[in-house]
Short mmCIF file of C-alpha atoms in Angstrom, two decimals:
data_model
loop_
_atom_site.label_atom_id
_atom_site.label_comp_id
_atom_site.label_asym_id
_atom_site.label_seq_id
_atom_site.Cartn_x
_atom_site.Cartn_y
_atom_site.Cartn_z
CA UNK A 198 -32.52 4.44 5.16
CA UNK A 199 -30.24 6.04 2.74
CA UNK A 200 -29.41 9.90 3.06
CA UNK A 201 -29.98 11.87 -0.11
CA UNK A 202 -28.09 15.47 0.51
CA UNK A 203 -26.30 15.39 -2.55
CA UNK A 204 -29.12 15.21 -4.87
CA UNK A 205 -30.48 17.99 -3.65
CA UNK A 206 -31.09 20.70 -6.82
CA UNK A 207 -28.99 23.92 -6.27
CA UNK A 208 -29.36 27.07 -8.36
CA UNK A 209 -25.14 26.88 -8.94
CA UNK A 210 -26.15 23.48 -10.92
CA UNK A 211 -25.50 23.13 -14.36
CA UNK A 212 -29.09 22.49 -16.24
CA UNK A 213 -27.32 19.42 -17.53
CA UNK A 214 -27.05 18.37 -13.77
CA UNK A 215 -30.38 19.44 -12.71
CA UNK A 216 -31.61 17.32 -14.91
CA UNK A 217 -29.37 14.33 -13.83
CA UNK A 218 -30.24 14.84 -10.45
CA UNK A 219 -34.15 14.52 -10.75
CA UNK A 220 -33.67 11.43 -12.83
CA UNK A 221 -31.48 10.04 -9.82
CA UNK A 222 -34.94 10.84 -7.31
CA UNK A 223 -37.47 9.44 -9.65
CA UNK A 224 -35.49 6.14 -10.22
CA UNK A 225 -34.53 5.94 -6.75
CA UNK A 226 -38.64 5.64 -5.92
CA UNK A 227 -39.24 3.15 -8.42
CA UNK A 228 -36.26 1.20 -6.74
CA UNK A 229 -37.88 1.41 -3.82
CA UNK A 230 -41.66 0.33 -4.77
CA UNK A 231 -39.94 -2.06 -6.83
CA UNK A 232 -37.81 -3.83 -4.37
CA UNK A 233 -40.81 -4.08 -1.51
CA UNK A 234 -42.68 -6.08 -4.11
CA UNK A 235 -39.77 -8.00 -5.20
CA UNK A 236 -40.00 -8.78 -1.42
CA UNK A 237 -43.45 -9.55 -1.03
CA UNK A 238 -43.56 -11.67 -4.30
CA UNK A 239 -40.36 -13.61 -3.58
CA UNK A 240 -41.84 -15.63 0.13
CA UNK A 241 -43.20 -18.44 0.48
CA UNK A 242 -44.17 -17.17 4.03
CA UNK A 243 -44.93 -14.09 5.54
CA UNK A 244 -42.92 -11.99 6.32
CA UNK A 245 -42.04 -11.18 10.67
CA UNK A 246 -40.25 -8.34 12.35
CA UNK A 247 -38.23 -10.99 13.25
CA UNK A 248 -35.93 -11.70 10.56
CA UNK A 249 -32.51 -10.79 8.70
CA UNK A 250 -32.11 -10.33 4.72
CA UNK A 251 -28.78 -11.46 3.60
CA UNK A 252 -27.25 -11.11 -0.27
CA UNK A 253 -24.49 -11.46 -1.83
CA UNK A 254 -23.42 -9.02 -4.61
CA UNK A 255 -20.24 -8.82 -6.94
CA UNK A 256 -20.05 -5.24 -8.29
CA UNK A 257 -18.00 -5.19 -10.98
CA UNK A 258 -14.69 -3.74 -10.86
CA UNK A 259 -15.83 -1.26 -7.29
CA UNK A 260 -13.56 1.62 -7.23
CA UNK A 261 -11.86 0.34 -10.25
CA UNK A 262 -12.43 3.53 -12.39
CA UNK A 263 -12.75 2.15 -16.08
CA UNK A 264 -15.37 4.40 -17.75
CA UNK A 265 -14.50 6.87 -15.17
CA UNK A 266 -15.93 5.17 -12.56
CA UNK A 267 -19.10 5.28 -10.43
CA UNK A 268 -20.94 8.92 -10.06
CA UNK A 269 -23.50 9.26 -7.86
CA UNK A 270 -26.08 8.43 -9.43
CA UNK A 271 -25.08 4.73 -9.58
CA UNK A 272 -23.95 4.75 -6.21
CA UNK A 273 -27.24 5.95 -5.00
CA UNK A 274 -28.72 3.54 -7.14
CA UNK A 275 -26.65 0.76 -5.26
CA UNK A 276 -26.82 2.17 -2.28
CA UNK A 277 -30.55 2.17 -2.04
CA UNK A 278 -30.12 -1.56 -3.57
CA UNK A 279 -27.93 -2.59 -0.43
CA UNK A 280 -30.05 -0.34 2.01
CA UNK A 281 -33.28 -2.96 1.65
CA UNK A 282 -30.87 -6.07 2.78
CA UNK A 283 -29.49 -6.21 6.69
CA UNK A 284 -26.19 -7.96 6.32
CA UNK A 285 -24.43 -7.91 2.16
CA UNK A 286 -20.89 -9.58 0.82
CA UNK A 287 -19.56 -7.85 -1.64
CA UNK A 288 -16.96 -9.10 -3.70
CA UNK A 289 -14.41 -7.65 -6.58
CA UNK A 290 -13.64 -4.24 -4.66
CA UNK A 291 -10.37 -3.39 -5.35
CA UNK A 292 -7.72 -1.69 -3.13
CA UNK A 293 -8.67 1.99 -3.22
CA UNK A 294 -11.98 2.53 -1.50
CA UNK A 295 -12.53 6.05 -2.42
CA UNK A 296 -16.00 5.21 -4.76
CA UNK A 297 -16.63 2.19 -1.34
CA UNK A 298 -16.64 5.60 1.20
CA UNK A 299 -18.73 7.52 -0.76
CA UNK A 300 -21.52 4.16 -0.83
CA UNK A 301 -20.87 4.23 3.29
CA UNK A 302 -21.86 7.92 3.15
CA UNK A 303 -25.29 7.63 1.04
CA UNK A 304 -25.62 4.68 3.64
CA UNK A 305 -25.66 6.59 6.72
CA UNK A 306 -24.37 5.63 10.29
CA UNK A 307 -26.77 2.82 11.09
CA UNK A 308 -24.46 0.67 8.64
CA UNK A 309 -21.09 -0.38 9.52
CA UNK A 310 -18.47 -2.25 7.48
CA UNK A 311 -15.33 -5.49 7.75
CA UNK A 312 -13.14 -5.58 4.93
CA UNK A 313 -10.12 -7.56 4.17
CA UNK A 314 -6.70 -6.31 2.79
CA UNK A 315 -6.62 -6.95 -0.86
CA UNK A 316 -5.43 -10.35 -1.88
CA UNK A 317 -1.57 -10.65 -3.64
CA UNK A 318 -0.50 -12.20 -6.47
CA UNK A 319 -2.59 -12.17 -9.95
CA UNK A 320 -4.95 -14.18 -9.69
CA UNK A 321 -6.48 -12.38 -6.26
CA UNK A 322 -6.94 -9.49 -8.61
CA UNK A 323 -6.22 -6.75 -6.26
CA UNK A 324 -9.45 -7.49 -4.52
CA UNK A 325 -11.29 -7.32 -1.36
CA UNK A 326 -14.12 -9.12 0.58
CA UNK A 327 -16.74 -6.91 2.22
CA UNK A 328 -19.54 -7.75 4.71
CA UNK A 329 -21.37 -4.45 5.23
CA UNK A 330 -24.06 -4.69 7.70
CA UNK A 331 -27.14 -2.72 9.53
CA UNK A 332 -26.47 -2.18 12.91
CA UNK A 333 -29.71 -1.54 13.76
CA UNK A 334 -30.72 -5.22 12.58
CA UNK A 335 -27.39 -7.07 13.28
CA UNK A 336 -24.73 -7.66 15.74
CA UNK A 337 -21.54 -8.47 15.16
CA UNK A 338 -20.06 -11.02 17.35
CA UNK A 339 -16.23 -9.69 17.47
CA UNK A 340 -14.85 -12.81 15.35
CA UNK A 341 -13.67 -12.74 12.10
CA UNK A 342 -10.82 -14.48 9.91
CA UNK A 343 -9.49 -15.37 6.70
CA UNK A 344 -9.89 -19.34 5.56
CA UNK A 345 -6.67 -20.78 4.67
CA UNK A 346 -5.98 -24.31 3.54
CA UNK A 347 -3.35 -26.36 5.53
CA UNK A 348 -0.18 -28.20 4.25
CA UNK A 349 -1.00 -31.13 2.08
CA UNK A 350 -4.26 -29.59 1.00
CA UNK A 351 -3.14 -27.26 -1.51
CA UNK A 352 -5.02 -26.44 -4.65
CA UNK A 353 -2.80 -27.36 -7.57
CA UNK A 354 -2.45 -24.98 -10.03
CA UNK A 355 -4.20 -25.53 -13.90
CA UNK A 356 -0.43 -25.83 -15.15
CA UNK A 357 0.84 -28.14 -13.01
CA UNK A 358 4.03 -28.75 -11.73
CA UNK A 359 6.56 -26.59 -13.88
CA UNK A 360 10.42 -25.85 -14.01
CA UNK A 361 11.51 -22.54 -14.62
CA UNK A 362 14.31 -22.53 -16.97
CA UNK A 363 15.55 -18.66 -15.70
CA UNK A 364 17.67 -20.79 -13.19
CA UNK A 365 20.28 -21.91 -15.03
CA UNK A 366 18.69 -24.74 -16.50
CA UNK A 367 18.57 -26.16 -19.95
CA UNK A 368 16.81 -28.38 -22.21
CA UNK A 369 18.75 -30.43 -24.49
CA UNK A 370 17.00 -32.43 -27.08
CA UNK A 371 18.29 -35.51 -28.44
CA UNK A 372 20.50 -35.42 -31.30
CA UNK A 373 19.00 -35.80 -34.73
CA UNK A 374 15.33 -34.64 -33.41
CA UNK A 375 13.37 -32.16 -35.22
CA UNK A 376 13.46 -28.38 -34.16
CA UNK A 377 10.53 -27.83 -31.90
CA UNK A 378 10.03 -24.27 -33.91
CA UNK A 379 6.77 -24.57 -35.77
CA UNK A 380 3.30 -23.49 -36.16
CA UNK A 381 0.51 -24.54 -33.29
CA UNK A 382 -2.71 -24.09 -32.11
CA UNK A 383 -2.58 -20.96 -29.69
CA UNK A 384 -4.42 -18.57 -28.10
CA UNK A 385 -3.78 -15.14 -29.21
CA UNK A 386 -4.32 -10.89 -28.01
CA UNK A 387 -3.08 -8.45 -29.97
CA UNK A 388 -2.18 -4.94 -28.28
CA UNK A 389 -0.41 -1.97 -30.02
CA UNK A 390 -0.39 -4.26 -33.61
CA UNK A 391 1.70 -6.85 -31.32
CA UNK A 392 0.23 -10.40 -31.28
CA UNK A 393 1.17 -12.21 -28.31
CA UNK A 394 0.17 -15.20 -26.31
CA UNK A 395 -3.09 -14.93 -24.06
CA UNK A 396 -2.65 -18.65 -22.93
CA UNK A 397 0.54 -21.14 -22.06
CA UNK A 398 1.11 -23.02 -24.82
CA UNK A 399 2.70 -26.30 -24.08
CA UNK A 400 4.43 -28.08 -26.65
CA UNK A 401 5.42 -31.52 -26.54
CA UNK A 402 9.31 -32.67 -26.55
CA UNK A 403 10.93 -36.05 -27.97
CA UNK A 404 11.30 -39.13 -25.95
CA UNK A 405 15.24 -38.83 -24.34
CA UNK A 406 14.99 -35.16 -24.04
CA UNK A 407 17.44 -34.43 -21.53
CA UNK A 408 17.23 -31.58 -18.66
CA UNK A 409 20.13 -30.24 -17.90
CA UNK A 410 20.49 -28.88 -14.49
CA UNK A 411 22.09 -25.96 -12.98
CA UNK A 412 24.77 -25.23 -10.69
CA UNK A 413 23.18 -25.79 -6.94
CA UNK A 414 21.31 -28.67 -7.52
CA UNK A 415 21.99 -32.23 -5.36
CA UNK A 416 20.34 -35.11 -4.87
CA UNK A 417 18.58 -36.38 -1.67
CA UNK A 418 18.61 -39.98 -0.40
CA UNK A 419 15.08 -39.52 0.93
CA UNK A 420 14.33 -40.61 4.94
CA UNK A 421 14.52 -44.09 6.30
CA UNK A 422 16.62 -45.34 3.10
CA UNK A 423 18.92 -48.23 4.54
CA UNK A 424 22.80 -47.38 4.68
CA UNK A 425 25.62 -48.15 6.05
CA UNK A 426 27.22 -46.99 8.64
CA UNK A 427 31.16 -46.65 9.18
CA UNK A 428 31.38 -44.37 12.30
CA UNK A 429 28.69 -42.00 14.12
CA UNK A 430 27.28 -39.56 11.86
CA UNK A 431 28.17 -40.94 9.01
CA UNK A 432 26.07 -42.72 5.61
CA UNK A 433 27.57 -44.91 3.04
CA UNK A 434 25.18 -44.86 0.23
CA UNK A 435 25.52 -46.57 -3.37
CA UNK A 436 24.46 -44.26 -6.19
CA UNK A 437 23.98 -46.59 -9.40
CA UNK A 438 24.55 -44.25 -12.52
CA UNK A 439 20.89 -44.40 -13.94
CA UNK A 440 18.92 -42.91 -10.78
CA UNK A 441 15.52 -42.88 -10.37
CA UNK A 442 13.43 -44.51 -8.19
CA UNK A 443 11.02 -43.75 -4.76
CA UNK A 444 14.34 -43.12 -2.74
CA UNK A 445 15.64 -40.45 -4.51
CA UNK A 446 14.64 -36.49 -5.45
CA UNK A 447 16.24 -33.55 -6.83
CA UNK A 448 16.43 -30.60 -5.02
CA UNK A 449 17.09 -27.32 -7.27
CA UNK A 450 18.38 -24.09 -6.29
CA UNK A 451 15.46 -21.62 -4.97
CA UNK A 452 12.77 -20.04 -6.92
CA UNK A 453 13.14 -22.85 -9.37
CA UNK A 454 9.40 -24.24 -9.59
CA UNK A 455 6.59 -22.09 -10.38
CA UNK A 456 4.17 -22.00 -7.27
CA UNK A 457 2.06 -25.49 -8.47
CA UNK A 458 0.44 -25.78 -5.03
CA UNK A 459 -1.91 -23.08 -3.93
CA UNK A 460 -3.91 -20.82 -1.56
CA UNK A 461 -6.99 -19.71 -2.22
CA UNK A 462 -6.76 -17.11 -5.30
CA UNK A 463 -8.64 -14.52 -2.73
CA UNK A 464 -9.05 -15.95 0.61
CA UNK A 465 -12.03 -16.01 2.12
CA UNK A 466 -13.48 -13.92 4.76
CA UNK A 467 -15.34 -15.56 7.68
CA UNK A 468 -17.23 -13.35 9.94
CA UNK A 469 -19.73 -14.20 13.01
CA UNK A 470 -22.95 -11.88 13.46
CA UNK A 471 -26.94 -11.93 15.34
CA UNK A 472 -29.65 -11.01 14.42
CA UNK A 473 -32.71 -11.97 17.06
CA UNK A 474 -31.87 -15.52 18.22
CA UNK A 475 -29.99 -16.48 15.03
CA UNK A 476 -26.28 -16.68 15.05
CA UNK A 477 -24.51 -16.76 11.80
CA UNK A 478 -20.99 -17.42 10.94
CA UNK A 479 -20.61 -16.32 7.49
CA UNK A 480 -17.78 -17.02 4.65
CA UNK A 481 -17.77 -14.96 1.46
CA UNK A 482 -15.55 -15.85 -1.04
CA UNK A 483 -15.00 -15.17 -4.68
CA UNK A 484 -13.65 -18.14 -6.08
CA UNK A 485 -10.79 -18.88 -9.12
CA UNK A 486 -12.66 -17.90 -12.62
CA UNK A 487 -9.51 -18.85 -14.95
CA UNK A 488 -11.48 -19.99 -18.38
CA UNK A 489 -14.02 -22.77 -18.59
CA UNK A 490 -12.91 -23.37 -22.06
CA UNK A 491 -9.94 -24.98 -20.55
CA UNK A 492 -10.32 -28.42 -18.87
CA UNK A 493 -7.38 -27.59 -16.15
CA UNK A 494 -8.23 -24.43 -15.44
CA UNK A 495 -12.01 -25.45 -14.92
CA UNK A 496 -10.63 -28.48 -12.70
CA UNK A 497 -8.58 -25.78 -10.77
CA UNK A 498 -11.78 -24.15 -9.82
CA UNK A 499 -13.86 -27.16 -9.55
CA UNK A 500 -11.02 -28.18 -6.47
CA UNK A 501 -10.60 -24.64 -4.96
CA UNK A 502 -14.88 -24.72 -4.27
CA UNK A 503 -14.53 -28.53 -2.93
CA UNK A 504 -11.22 -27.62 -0.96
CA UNK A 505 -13.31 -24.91 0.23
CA UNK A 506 -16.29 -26.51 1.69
CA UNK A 507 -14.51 -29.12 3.31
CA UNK A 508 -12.17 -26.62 4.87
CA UNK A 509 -15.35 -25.05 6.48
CA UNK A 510 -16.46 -28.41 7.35
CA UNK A 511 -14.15 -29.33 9.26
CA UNK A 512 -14.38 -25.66 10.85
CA UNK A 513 -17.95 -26.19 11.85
CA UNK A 514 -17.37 -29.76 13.03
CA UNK A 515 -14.89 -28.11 15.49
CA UNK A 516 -16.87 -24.72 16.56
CA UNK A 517 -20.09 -24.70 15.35
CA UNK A 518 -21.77 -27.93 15.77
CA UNK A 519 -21.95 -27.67 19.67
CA UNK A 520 -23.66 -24.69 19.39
CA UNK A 521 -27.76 -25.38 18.50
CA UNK A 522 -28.18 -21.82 17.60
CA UNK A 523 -25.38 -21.35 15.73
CA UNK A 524 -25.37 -21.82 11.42
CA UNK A 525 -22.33 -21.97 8.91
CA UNK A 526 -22.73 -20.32 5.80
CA UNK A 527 -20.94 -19.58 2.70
CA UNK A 528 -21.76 -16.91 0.05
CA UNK A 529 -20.48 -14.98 -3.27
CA UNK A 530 -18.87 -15.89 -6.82
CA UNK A 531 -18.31 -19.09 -6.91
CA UNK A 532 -17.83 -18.94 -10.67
CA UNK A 533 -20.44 -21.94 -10.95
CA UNK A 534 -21.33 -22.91 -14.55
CA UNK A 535 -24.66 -24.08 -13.50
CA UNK A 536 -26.72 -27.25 -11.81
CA UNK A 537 -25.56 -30.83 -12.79
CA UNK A 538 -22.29 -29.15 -13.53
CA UNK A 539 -19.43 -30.49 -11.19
CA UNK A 540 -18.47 -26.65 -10.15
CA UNK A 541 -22.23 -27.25 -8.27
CA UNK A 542 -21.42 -30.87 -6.92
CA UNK A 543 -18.33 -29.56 -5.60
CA UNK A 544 -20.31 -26.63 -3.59
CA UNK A 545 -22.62 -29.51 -2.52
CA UNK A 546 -19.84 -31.14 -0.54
CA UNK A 547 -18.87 -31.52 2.31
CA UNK A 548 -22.56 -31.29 3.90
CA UNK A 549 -23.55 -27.76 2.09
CA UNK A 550 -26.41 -26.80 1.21
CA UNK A 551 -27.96 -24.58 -1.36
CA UNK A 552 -31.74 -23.65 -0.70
CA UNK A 553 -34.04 -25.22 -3.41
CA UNK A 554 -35.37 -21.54 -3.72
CA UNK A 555 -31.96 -20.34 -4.72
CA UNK A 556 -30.68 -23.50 -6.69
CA UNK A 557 -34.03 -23.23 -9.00
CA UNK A 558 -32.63 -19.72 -10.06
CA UNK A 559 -31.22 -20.32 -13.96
CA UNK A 560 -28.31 -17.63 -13.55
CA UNK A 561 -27.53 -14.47 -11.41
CA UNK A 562 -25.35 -12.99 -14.28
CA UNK A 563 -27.05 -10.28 -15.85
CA UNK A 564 -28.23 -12.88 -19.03
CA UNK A 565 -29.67 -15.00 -16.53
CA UNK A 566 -27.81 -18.07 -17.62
CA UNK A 567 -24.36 -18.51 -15.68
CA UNK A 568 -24.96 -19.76 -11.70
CA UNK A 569 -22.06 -17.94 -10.63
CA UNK A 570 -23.52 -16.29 -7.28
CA UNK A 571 -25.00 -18.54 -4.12
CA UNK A 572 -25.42 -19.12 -0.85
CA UNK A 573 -24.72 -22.62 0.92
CA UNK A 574 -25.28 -23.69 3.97
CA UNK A 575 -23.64 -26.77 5.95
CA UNK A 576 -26.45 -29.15 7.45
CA UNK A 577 -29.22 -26.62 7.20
CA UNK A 578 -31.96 -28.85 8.87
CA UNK A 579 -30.15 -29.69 12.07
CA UNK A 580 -31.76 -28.08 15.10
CA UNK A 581 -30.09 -28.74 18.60
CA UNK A 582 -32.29 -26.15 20.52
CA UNK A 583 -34.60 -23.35 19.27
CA UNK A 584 -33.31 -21.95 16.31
CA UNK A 585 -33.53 -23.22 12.73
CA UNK A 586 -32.63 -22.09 9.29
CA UNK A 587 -36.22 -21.52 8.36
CA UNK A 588 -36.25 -19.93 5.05
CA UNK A 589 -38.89 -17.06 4.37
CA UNK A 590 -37.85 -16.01 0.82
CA UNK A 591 -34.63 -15.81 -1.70
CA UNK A 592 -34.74 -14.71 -4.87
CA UNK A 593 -32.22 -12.38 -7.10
CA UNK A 594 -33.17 -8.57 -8.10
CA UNK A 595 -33.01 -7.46 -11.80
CA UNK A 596 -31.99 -3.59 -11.01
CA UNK A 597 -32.04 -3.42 -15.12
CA UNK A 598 -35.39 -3.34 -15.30
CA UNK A 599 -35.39 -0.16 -13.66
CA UNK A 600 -32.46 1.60 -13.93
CA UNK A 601 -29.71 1.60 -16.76
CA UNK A 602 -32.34 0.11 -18.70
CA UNK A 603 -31.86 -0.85 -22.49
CA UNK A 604 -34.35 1.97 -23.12
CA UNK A 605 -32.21 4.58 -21.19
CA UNK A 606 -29.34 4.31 -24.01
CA UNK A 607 -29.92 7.48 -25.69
CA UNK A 608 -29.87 9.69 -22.45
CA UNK A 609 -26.17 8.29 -21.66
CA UNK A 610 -25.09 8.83 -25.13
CA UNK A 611 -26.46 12.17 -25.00
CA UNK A 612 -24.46 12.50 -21.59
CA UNK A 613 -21.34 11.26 -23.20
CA UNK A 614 -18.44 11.24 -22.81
CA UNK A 615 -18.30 13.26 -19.45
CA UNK A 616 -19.81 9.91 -18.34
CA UNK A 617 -16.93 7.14 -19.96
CA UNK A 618 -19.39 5.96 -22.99
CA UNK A 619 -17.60 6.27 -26.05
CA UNK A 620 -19.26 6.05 -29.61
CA UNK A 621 -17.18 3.35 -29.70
CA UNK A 622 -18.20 1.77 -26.31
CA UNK A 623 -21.44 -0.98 -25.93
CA UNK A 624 -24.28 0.43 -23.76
CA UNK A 625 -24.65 -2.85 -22.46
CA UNK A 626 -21.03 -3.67 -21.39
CA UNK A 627 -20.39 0.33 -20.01
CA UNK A 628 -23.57 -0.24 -18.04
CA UNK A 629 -22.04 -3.20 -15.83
CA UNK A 630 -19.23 -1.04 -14.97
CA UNK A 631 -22.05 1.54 -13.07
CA UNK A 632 -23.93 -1.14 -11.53
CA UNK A 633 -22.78 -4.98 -11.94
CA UNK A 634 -22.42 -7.74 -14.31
CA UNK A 635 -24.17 -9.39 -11.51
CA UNK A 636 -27.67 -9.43 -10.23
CA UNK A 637 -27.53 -9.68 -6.30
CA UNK A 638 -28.52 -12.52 -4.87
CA UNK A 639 -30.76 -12.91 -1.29
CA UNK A 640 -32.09 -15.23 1.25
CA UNK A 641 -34.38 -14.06 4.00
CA UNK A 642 -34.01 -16.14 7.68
CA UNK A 643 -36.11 -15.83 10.41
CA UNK A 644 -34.73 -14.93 13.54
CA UNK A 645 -37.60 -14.91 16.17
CA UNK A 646 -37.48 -18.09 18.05
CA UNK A 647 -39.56 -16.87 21.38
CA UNK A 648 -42.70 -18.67 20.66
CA UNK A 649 -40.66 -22.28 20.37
CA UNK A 650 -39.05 -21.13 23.09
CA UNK A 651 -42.01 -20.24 25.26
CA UNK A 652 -44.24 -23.22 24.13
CA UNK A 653 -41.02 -25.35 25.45
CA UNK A 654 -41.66 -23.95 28.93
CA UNK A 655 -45.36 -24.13 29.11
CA UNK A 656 -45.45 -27.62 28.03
CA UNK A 657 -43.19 -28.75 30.66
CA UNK A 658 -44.18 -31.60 33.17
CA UNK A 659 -43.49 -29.45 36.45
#
């Protein structure tokens, strides 16, 4: 249960706040009578004491500040969201957790909280993963871990394999070619009147271009090339003056490549909890987004989901599948375009699952039509001893029907701009920066096993 101190009305408030405040209480009760009928309308089966609610929820931007951040009245709004779920992965929480405490606060001390360091390089975004969970409902099982992909199962980056030419390298094109200076088909951003490029653009160069290479370079005679040998430790080799060829590479002086092969843009965080009889070891992950309109990068992030899965695969083969009572599953952005597409096959890998109730969901984005959010499971129907993935609801919540609402536009404008919204700004875009661009996204499991268990016993042949 959430704690509410801080909406309590004070004579030192401001009208203005006063006002603010009791809108905060009012929606905060239709959240609540809202969500226990999402609930009830969402199983198939009725609902036990003896289950766990699990979701998944990108918040856009957490603790990012654009718009001036999160107040609290849309952290108690997403507070009392999280609050109706036991154990929720949150993805896109960047590295300063101030706005993140203040959620763990409204949350109270029955909820606890695993977070990974933020991930480096661009594309991780300056991001962390989050698993915040309900003590009261769910044990954590002291294991936990970041998924990383071995040697020789790298994802390859949408670019390719490129040479940096900041090395002392050159390109010389052939004599009597064309200049390469021209006009082509580009992607463009313009920022302070300066128009600059907001994609590579690759350009293609003449037959007998020639690449000139830098001081430091050599060539290698790969391994197990036949020589001869004229004393111990020593080679003689034949270099013909054309080389190319399986036997032979280049080796360039460091930092010459751009990094081609890759790690997962932000690695995933695996995590084992209880809850009754049920163990779960759970990955979230917020997968590559790049731009679909691009074949390479969309093939980048079709590979880092498949990489993904059978990473954890081979994980569960190893740990998990011993274990009857003991499920693999993996949740968050997967940046999925939608079913059919191969972003979906690739999730569908490697022996995951995603629950029919779940995959039948058009889109978790707030237009409804972009599968970017799920929750996969790998060989949900096996059953070694007692426990089972047995699936009493899943569904997403639509929070915008109740709070932030297209109707509520005039009450933020007339708020603005202590609260970020510029005339300027869209209602509907400086709303997903208080609560989410994404819906979140749940599956309820039961976790009571003691009849199956008991029945086993009583129908025993003493």
């Amino acid at each position: 249960m959430p704690f509410y101190p801080k909406l309590k009305i004070r004579k030192s408030d401001s009208e203005e706040k006063k006002i603010k405040k009791k809108r905060t209480a009012q929606r905060i009760q239709l959240l609540k009578e809202m969500l226990e009928e999402h609930f009830v309308s969402s199983r198939k089966k009725e609902s036990q004491v003896g289950s766990v609610k699990i979701a998944t929820w990108n918040i856009r931007e957490f603790c990012g500040g654009k718009y001036k951040g999160r107040d609290f009245e849309a952290l108690y709004y997403i507070g009392e969201i999280i609050s109706h779920f036991d154990i929720v992965a949150l993805q896109e929480t960047r590295s300063l957790l101030d706005e993140f405490r203040d959620l763990t606060k409204i949350l109270g001390p029955d909820w606890s909280y695993i977070a990974t360091d933020v991930t480096d390089g661009d594309a991780g975004n300056g991001e962390r993963m989050i698993f915040l969970f309900n003590r009261r409902k769910v044990q954590f099982r002291d294991i936990v871990g970041e998924l990383t992909l071995k040697e020789g199962a790298k994802i390859k980056a949408a670019f390719g394999e490129r040479i940096k030419l900041d090395t002392g390298m050159e390109v010389v094109l052939p004599n009597g070619s064309p200049s390469l200076s021209g006009t082509y088909d580009a992607r463009l951003k313009t920022k302070n009147g300066v128009k600059k490029l907001s994609a590579d653009l690759e350009i293609p160069l003449p037959d007998d271009t020639v690449l000139k290479l830098p001081s430091g370079s050599h060539l290698v005679v790969t391994k197990n090339t036949e020589v001869v040998s004229p004393g111990r430790g020593k080679a003689t080799v034949t270099i013909p003056d054309h080389i190319t060829g399986e036997r032979y590479r280049l080796r360039f002086p460091e930092n010459s490549f751009d990094d081609s092969l890759r790690q997962f843009a932000r690695t995933p965080f695996l995590i084992s909890f209880q809850s009754g009889w049920l163990k779960l070891n759970l990955c979230t992950v917020h997968i590559y987004y790049g731009d679909a309109s691009d074949k390479r990068k969309l093939e980048q992030r079709r590979s880092e989901i498949e990489l993904l899965t059978e990473a954890l695969a081979n994980k569960a083969k190893g740990e998990f599948l011993q274990d009857g009572e003991s499920f693999l599953g993996v949740l968050g952005d997967f940046n999925i375009i939608g079913e059919g597409h191969p972003t979906m096959d690739a999730l569908e890998s490697n022996d995951f699952e995603i629950p029919q109730e779940l995959k039948s969901i058009p889109g978790s984005n707030v237009a409804r039509d972009k599968a970017y959010d799920q929750i996969a499971f790998w060989k949900p129907a096996r059953t070694k001893k007692y426990a089972k993935l047995d699936i009493l609801g899943a569904n997403i919540f639509d929070f915008y029907k109740y709070v932030f609402t297209k109707d509520d536009e005039s009450i933020y404008r007339n708020e603005a701009p202590k609260n970020g919204l510029k005339d300027s700004s869209s209602f509907t875009t400086w709303r997903t920066y208080k609560m989410s661009d994404h819906l979140p996204m749940w599956i309820e499991l039961r976790t009571d096993f003691s009849n199956e268990y008991l029945d086993k016993i009583s129908e025993s042949d003493i």
